[in-house]
PDB file of C-alpha atoms and ligand atoms in Angstrom:
ATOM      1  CA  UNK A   1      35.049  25.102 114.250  1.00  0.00           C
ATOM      2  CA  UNK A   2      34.246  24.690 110.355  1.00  0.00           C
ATOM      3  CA  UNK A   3      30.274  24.144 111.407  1.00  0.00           C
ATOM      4  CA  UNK A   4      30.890  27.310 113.339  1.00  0.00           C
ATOM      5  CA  UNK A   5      32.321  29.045 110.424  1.00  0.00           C
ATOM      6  CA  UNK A   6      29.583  27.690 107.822  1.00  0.00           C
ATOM      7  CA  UNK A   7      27.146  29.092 109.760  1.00  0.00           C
ATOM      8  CA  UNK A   8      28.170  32.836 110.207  1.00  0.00           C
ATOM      9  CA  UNK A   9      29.420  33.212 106.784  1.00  0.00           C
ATOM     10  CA  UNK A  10      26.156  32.239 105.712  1.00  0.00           C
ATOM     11  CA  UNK A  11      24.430  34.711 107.861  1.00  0.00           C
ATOM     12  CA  UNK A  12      27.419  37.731 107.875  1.00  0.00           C
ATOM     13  CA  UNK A  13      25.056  40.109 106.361  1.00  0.00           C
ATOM     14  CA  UNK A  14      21.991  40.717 109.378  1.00  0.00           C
ATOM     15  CA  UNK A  15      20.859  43.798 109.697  1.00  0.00           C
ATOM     16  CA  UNK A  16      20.429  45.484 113.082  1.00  0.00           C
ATOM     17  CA  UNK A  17      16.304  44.506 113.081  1.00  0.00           C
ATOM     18  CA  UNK A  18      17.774  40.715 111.516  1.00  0.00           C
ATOM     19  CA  UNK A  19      16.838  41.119 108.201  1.00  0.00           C
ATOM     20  CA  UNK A  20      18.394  40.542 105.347  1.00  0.00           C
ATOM     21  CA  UNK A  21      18.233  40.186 101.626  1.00  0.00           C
ATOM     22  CA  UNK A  22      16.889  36.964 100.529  1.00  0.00           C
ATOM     23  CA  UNK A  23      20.370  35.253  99.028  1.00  0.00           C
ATOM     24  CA  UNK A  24      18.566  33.523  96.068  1.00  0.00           C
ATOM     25  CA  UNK A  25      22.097  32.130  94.877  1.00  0.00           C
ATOM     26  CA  UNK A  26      22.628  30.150  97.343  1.00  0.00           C
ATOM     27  CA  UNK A  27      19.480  28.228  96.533  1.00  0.00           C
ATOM     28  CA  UNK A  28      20.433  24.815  95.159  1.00  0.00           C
ATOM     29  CA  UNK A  29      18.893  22.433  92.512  1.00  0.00           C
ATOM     30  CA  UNK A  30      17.606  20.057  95.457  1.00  0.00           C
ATOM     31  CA  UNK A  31      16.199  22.860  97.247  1.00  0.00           C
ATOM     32  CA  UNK A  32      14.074  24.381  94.746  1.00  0.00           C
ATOM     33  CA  UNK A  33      13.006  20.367  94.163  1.00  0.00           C
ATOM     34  CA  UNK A  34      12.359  20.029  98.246  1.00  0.00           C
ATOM     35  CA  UNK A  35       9.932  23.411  97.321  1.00  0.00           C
ATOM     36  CA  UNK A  36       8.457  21.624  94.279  1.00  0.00           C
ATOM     37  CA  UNK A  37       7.353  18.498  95.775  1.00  0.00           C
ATOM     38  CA  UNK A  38       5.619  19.926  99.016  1.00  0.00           C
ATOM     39  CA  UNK A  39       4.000  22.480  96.853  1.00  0.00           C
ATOM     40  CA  UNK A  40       2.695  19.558  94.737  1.00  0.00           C
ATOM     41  CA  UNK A  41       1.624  17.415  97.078  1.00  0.00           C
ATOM     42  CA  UNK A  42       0.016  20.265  99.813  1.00  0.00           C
ATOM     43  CA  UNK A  43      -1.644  21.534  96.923  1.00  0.00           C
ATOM     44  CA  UNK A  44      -3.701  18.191  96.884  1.00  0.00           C
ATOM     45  CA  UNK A  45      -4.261  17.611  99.903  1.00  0.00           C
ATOM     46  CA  UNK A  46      -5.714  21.053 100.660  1.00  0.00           C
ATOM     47  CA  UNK A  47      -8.153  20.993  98.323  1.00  0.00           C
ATOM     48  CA  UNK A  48     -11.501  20.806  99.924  1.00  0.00           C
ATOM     49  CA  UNK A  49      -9.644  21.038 103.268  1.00  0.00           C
ATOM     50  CA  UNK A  50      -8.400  24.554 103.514  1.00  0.00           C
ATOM     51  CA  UNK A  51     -10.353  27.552 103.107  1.00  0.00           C
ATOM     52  CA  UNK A  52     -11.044  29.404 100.522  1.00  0.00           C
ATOM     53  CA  UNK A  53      -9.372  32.615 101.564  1.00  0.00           C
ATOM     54  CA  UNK A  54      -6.242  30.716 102.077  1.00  0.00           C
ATOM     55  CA  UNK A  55      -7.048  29.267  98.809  1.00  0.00           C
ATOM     56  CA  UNK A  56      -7.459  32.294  97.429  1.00  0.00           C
ATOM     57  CA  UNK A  57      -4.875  34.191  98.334  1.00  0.00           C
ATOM     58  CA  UNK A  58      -2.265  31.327  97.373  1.00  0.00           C
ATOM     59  CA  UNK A  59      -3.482  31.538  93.647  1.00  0.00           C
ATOM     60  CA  UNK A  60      -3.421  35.801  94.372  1.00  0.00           C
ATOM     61  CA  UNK A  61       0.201  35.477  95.556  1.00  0.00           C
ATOM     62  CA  UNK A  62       1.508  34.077  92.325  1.00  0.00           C
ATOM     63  CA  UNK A  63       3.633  31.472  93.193  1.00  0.00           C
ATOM     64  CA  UNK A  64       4.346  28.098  92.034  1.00  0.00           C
ATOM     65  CA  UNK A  65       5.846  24.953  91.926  1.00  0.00           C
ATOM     66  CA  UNK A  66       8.290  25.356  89.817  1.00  0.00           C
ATOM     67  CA  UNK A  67      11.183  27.559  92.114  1.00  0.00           C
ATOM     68  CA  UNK A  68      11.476  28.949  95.822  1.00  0.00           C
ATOM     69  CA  UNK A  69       9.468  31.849  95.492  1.00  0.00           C
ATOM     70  CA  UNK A  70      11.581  35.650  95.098  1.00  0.00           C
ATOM     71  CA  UNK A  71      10.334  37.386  97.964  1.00  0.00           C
ATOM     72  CA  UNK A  72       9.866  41.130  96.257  1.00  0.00           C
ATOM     73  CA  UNK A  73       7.820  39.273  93.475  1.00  0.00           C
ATOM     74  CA  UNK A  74       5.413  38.299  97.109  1.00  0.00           C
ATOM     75  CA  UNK A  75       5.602  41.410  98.283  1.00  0.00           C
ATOM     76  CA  UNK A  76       4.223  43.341  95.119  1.00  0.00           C
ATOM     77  CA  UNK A  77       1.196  41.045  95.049  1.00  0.00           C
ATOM     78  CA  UNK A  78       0.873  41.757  99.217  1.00  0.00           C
ATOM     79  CA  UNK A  79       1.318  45.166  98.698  1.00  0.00           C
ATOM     80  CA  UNK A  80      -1.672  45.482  96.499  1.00  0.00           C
ATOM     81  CA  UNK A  81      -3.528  43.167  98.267  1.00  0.00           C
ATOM     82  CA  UNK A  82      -3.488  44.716 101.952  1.00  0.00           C
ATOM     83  CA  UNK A  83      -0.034  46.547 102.363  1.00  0.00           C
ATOM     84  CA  UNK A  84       1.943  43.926 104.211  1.00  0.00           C
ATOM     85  CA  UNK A  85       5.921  43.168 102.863  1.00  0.00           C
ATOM     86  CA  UNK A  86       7.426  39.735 103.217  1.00  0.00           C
ATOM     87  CA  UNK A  87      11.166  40.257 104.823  1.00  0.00           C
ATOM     88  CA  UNK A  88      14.041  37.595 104.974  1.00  0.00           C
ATOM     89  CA  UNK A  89      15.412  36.352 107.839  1.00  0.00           C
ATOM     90  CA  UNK A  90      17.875  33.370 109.458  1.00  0.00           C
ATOM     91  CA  UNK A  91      15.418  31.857 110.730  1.00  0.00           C
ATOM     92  CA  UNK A  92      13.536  32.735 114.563  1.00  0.00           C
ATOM     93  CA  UNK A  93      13.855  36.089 115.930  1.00  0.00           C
ATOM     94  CA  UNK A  94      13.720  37.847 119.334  1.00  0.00           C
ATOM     95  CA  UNK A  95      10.210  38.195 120.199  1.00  0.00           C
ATOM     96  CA  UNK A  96      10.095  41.826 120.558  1.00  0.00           C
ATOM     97  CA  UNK A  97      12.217  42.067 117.026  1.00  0.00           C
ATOM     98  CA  UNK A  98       9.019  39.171 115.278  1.00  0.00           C
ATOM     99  CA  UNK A  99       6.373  41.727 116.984  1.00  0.00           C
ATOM    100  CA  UNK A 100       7.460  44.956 115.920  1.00  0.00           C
ATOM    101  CA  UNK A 101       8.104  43.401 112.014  1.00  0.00           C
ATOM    102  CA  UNK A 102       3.845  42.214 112.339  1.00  0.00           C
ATOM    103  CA  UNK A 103       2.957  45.520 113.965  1.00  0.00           C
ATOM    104  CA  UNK A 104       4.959  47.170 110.716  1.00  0.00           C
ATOM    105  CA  UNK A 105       3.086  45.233 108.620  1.00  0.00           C
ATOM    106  CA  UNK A 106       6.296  42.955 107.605  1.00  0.00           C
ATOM    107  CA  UNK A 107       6.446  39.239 108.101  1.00  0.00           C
ATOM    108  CA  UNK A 108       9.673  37.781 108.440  1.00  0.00           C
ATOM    109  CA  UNK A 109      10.353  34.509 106.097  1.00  0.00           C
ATOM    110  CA  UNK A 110      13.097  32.073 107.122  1.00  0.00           C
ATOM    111  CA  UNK A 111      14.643  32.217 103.842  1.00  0.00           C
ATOM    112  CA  UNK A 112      16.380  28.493 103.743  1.00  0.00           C
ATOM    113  CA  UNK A 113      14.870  25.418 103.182  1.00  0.00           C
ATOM    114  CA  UNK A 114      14.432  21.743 104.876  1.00  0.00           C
ATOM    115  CA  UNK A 115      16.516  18.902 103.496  1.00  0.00           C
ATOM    116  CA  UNK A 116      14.690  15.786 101.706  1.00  0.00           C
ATOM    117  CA  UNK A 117      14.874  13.997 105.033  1.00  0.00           C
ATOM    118  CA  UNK A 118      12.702  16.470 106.817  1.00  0.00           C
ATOM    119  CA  UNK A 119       9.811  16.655 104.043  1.00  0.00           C
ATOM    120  CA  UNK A 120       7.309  15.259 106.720  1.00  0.00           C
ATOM    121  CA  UNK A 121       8.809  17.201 110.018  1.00  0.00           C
ATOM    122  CA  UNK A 122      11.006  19.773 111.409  1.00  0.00           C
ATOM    123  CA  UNK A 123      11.037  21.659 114.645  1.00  0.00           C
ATOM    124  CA  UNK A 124      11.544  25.247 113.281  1.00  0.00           C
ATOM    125  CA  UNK A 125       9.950  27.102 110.437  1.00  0.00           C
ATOM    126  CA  UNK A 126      11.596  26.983 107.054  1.00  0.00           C
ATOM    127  CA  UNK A 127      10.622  29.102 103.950  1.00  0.00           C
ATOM    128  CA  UNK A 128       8.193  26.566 103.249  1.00  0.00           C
ATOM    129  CA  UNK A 129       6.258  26.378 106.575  1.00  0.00           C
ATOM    130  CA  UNK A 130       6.215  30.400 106.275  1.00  0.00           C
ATOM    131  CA  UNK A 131       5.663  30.984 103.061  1.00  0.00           C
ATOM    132  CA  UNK A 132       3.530  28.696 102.190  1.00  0.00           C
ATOM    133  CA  UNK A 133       1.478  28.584 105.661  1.00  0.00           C
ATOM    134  CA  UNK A 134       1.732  32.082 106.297  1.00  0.00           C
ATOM    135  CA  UNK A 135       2.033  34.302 103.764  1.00  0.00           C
ATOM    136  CA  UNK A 136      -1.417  33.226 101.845  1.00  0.00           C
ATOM    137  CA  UNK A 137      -4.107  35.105 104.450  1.00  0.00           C
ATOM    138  CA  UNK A 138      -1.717  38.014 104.542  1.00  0.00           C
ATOM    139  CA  UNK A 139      -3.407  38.335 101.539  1.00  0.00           C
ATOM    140  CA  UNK A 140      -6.891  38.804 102.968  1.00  0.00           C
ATOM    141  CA  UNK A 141      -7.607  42.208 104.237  1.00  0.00           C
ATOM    142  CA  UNK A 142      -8.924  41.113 107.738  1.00  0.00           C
ATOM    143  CA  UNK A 143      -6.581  38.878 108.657  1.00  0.00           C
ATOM    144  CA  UNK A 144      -3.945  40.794 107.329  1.00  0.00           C
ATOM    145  CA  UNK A 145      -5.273  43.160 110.226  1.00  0.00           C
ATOM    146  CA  UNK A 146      -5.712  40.689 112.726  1.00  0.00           C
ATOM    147  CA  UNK A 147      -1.532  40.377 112.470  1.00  0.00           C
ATOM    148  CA  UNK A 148      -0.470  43.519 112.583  1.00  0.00           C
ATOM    149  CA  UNK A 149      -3.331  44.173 115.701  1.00  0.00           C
ATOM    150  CA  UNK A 150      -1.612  40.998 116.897  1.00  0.00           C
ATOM    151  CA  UNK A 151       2.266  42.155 116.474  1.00  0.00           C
ATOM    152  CA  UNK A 152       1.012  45.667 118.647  1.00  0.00           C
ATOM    153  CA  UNK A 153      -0.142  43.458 120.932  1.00  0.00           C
ATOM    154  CA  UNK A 154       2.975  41.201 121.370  1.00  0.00           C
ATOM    155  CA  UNK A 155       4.466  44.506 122.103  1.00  0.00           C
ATOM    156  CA  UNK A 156       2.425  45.494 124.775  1.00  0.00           C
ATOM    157  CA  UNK A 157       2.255  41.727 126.310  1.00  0.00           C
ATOM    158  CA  UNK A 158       5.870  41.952 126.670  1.00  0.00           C
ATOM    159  CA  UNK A 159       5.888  44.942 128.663  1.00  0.00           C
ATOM    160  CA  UNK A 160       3.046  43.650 131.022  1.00  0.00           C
ATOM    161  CA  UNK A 161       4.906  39.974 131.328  1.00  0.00           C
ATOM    162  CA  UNK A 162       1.879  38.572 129.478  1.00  0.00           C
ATOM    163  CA  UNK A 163       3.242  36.809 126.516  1.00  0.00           C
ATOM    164  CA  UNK A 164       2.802  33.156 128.043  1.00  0.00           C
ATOM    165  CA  UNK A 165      -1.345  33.902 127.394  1.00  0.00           C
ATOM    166  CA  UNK A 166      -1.044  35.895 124.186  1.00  0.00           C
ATOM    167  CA  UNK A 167       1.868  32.962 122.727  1.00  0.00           C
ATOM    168  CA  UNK A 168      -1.370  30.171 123.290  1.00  0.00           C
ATOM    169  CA  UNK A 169      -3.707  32.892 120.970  1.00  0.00           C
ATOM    170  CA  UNK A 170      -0.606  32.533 118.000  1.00  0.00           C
ATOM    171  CA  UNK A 171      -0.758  29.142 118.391  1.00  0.00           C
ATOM    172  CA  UNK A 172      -4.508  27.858 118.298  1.00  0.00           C
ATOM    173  CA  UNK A 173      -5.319  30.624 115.962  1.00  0.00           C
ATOM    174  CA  UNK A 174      -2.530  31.208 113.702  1.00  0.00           C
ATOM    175  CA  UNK A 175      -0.711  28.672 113.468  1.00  0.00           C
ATOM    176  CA  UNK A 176      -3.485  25.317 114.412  1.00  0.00           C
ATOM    177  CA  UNK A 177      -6.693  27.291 113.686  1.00  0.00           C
ATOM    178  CA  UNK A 178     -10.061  25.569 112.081  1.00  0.00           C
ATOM    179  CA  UNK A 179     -12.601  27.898 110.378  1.00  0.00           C
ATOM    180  CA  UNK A 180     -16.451  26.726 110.332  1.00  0.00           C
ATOM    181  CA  UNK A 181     -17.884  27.183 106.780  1.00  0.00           C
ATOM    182  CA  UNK A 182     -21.407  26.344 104.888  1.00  0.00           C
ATOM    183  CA  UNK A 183     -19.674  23.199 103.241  1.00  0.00           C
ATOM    184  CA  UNK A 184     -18.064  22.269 106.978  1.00  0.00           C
ATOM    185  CA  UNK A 185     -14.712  22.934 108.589  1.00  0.00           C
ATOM    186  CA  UNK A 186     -11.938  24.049 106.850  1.00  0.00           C
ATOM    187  CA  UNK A 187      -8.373  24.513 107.970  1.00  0.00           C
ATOM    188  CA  UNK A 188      -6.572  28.218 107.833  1.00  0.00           C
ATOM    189  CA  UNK A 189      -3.836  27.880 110.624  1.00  0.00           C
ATOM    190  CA  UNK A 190      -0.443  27.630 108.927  1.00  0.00           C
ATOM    191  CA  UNK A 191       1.410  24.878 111.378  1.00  0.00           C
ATOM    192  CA  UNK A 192      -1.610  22.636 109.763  1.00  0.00           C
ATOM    193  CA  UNK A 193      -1.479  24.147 106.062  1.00  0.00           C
ATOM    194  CA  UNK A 194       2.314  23.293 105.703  1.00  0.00           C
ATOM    195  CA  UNK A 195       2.065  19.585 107.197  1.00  0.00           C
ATOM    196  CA  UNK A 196       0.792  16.801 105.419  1.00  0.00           C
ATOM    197  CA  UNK A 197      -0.128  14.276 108.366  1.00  0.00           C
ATOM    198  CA  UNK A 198      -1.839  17.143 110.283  1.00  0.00           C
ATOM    199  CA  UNK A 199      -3.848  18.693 107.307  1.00  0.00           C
ATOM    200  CA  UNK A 200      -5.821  15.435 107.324  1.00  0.00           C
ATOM    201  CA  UNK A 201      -5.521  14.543 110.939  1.00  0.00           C
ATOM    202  CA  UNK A 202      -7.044  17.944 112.333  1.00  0.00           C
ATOM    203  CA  UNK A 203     -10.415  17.570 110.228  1.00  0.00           C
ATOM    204  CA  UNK A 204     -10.786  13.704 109.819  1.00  0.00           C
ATOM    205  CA  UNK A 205      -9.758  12.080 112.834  1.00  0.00           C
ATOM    206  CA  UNK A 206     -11.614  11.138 115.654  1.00  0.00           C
ATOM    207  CA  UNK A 207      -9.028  11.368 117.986  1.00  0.00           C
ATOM    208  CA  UNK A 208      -8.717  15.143 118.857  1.00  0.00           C
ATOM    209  CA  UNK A 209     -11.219  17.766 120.044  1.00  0.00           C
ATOM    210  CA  UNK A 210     -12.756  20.472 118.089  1.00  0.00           C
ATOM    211  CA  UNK A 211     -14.028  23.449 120.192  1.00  0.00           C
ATOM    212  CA  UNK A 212     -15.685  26.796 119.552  1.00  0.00           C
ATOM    213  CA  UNK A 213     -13.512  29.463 119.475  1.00  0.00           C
ATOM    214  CA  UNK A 214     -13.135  30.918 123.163  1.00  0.00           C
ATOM    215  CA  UNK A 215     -10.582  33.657 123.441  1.00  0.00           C
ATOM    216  CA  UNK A 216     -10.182  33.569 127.517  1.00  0.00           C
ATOM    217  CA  UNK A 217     -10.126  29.633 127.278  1.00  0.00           C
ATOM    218  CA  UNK A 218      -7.757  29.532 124.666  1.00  0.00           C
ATOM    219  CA  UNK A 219      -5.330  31.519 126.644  1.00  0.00           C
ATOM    220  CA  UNK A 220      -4.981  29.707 129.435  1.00  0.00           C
ATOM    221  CA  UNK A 221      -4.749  26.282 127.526  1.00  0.00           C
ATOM    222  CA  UNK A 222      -1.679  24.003 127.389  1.00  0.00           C
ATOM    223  CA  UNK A 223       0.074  23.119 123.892  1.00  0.00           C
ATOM    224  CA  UNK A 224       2.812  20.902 122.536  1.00  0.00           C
ATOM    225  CA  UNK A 225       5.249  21.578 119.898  1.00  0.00           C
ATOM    226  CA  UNK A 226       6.064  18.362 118.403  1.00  0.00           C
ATOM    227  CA  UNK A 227       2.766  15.980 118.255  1.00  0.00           C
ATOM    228  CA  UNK A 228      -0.251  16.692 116.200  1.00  0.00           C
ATOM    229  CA  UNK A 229      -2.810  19.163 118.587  1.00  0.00           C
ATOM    230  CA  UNK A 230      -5.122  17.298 120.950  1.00  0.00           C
ATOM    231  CA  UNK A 231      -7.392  20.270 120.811  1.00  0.00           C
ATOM    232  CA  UNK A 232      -8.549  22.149 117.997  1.00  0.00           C
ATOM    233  CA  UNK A 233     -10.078  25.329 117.803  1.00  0.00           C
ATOM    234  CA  UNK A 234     -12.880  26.608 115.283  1.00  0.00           C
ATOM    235  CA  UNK A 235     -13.656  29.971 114.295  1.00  0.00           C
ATOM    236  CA  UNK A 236     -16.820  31.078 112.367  1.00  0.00           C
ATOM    237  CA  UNK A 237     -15.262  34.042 110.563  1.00  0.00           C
ATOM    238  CA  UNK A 238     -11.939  35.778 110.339  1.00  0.00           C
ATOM    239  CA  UNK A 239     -14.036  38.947 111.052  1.00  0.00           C
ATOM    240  CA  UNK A 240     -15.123  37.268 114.933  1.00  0.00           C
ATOM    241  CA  UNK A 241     -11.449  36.795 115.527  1.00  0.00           C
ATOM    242  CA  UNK A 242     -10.304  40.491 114.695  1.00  0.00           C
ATOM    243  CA  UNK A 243     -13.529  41.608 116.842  1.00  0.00           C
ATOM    244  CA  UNK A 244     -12.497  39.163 119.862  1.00  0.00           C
ATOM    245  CA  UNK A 245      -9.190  40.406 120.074  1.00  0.00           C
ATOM    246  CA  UNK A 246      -9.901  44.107 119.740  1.00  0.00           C
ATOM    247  CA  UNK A 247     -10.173  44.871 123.650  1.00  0.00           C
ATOM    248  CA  UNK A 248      -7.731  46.007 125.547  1.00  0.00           C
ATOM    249  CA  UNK A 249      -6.277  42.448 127.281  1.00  0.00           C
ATOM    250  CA  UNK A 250      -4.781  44.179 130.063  1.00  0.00           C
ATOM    251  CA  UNK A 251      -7.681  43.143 132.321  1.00  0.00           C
ATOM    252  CA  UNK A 252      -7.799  39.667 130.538  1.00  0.00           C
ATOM    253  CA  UNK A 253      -4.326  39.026 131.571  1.00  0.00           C
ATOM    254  CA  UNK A 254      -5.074  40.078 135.352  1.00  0.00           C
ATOM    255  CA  UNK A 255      -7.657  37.262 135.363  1.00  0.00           C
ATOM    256  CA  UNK A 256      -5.683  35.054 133.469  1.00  0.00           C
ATOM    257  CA  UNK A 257      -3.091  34.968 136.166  1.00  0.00           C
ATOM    258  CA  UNK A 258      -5.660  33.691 138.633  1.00  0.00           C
ATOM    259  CA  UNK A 259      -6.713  30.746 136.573  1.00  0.00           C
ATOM    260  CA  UNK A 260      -4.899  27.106 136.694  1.00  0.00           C
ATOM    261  CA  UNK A 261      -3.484  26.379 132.859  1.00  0.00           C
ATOM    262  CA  UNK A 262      -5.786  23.585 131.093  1.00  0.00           C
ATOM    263  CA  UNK A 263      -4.070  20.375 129.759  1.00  0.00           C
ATOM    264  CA  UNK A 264      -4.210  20.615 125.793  1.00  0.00           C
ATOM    265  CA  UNK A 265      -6.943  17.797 125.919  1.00  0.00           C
ATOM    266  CA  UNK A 266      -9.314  18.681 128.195  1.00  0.00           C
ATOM    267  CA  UNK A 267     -13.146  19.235 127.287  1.00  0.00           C
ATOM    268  CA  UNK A 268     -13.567  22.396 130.305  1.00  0.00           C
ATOM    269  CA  UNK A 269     -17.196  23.595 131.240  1.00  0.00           C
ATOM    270  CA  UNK A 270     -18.372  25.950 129.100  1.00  0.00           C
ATOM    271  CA  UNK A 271     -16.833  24.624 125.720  1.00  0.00           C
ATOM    272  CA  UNK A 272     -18.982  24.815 123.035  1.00  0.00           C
ATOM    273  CA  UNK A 273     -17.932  20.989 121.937  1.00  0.00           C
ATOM    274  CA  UNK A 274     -18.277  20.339 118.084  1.00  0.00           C
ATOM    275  CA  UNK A 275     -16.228  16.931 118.466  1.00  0.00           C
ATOM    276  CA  UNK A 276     -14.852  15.649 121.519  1.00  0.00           C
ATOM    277  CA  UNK A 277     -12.056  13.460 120.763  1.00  0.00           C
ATOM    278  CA  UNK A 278     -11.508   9.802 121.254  1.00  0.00           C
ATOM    279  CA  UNK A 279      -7.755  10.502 122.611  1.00  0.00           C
ATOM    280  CA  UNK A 280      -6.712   7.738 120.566  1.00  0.00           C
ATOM    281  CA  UNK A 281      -3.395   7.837 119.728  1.00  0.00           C
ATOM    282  CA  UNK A 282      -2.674  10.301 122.264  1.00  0.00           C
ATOM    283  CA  UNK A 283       0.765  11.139 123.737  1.00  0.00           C
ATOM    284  CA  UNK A 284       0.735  10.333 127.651  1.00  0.00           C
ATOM    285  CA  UNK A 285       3.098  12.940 128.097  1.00  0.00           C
ATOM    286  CA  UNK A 286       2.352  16.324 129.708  1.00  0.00           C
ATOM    287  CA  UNK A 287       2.033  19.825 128.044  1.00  0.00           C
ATOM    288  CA  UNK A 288       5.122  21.304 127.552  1.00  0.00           C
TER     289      UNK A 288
HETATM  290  N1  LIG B   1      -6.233  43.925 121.762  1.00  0.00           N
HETATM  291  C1  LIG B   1      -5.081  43.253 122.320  1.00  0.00           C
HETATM  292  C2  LIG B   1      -4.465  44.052 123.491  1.00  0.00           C
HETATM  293  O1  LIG B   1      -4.912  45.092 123.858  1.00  0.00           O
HETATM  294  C3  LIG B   1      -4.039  43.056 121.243  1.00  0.00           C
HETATM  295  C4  LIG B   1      -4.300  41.952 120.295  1.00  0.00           C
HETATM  296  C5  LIG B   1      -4.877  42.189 119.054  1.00  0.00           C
HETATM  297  C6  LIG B   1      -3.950  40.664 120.612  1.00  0.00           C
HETATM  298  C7  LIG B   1      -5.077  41.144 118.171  1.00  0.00           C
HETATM  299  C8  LIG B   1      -4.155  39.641 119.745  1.00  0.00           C
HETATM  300  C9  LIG B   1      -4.704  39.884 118.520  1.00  0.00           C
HETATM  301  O2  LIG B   1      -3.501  43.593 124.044  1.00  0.00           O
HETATM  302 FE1   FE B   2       4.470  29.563 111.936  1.00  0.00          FE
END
């Protein structure tokens, strides 16, 4: 009962489209210092691993170390940068309610924390997973488009019972994506960005794939939530994703529906391969 209680006085104030103002008050010493340290220590373990529009647009946003970040102070750098607003919320939304904030142009930010015993893991995003892993490329003006392309497209997915293949897109792209640059791969997907085994593990070890960028393959592909990716995806530019996903997928999907799902580790005819992975280490269990 007192759980109960803690929870919806802490969240009595949702609006209608579940946001609501980012209650800065309630932040505590510790978690401005759980914000402090994994700012620190991403911070060195990115360099020379993420790209430089991420990079970029972290130093462009304005934040630092030294407190949780006040959302309007990210949204007036956004703003500037390519229009989009950063919007607090309880944490996950309804799907149609997370798509029609990205088609708006607003992101929603969980606006709590992780404790010090989840520094290295945690099964849902925090203000620190989407703040710092998201809200960086919303500074860049193509990828900023690529979201709000991809929220409209949520929309329409939902309507046409498609969201299984478009949900696979989010994930190697978005959230687990790899960019190919003239100094070698770089990471911009946010799930990566915002962990610190996986930021090294997706670029130096052996163990999983790394595969051209295939939009049909991708979406019929298999993923897990809680190991490190078997499969990684690389881009060349932010500019070939936006122009991949410009069609209308209604067709996509039609075929889609034909084809068997691949298992996240699988090297499938027709990859372009740039690494194919050792599988050490691998989980035994099955896609999710
Ligand atoms: N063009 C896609 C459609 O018609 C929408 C989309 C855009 C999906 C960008 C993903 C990313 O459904
Ligand atoms: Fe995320």
């Amino acid at each position: 009962m007192q759980a109960q209680a803690l929870v919806d006085d802490r969240h009595d104030d949702i609006r209608p489209d579940y946001t609501m103002a980012q209650p800065y008050g309630r932040y505590t010493s510790v978690d401005h210092a759980v914000w402090r340290k994994l700012f620190e220590r991403q911070g060195d373990f990115l360099k020379g691993r993420a790209c430089d529009e991420f990079l970029a647009g972290l130093a462009g946003l304005g934040a630092t170390k030294d407190h949780i970040p006040h959302f309007e102070r990210l949204t007036e750098a956004l703003m500037k940068a390519t229009g989009w607003q950063i919007v607090a919320v309880p944490g996950l939304v309804p799907d149609d309610v997370f798509f029609g904030h990205l088609a708006a142009r607003r992101f929603p930010v969980t606006w709590w924390i992780r404790k010090p015993e989840q520094m290295d893991y945690l099964q849902e995003p925090d203000a620190f997973h989407d703040i710092y892993g998201h809200v960086p490329l919303l500074m860049n003006p193509v990828f900023g488009d690529y979201m709000q392309a991809y929220g409209e497209g949520g929309l329409k997915a939902l309507k046409q019972n498609a969201l299984n293949y478009l949900a696979r897109l989010y994930w190697y792209t978005v959230e687990f994506g790899l960019i190919r640059t003239k100094d070698g791969l770089r990471i911009y997907g946010s799930g990566i960005v915002s962990s610190r085994g996986e930021s090294i593990y997706c670029l130096e070890s052996p163990a999983p794939n790394r595969i051209g960028f295939d939009l049909m393959r991708i979406m019929h592909t298999g993923y897990r939530l809680d190991t490190f990716q078997k499969s990684y995806f690389v881009i060349d530019s932010f500019q070939e994703l936006f122009d991949a996903t410009r069609p209308d997928f209604t067709p996509y999907y039609e075929q889609l529906r034909k084809l068997p799902q691949v298992p996240s580790g699988d090297i499938i005819e027709g990859d372009r391969v740039l690494h194919r992975g050792t599988r050490e280490g691998w989980d035994p269990r099955p896609d999710a």
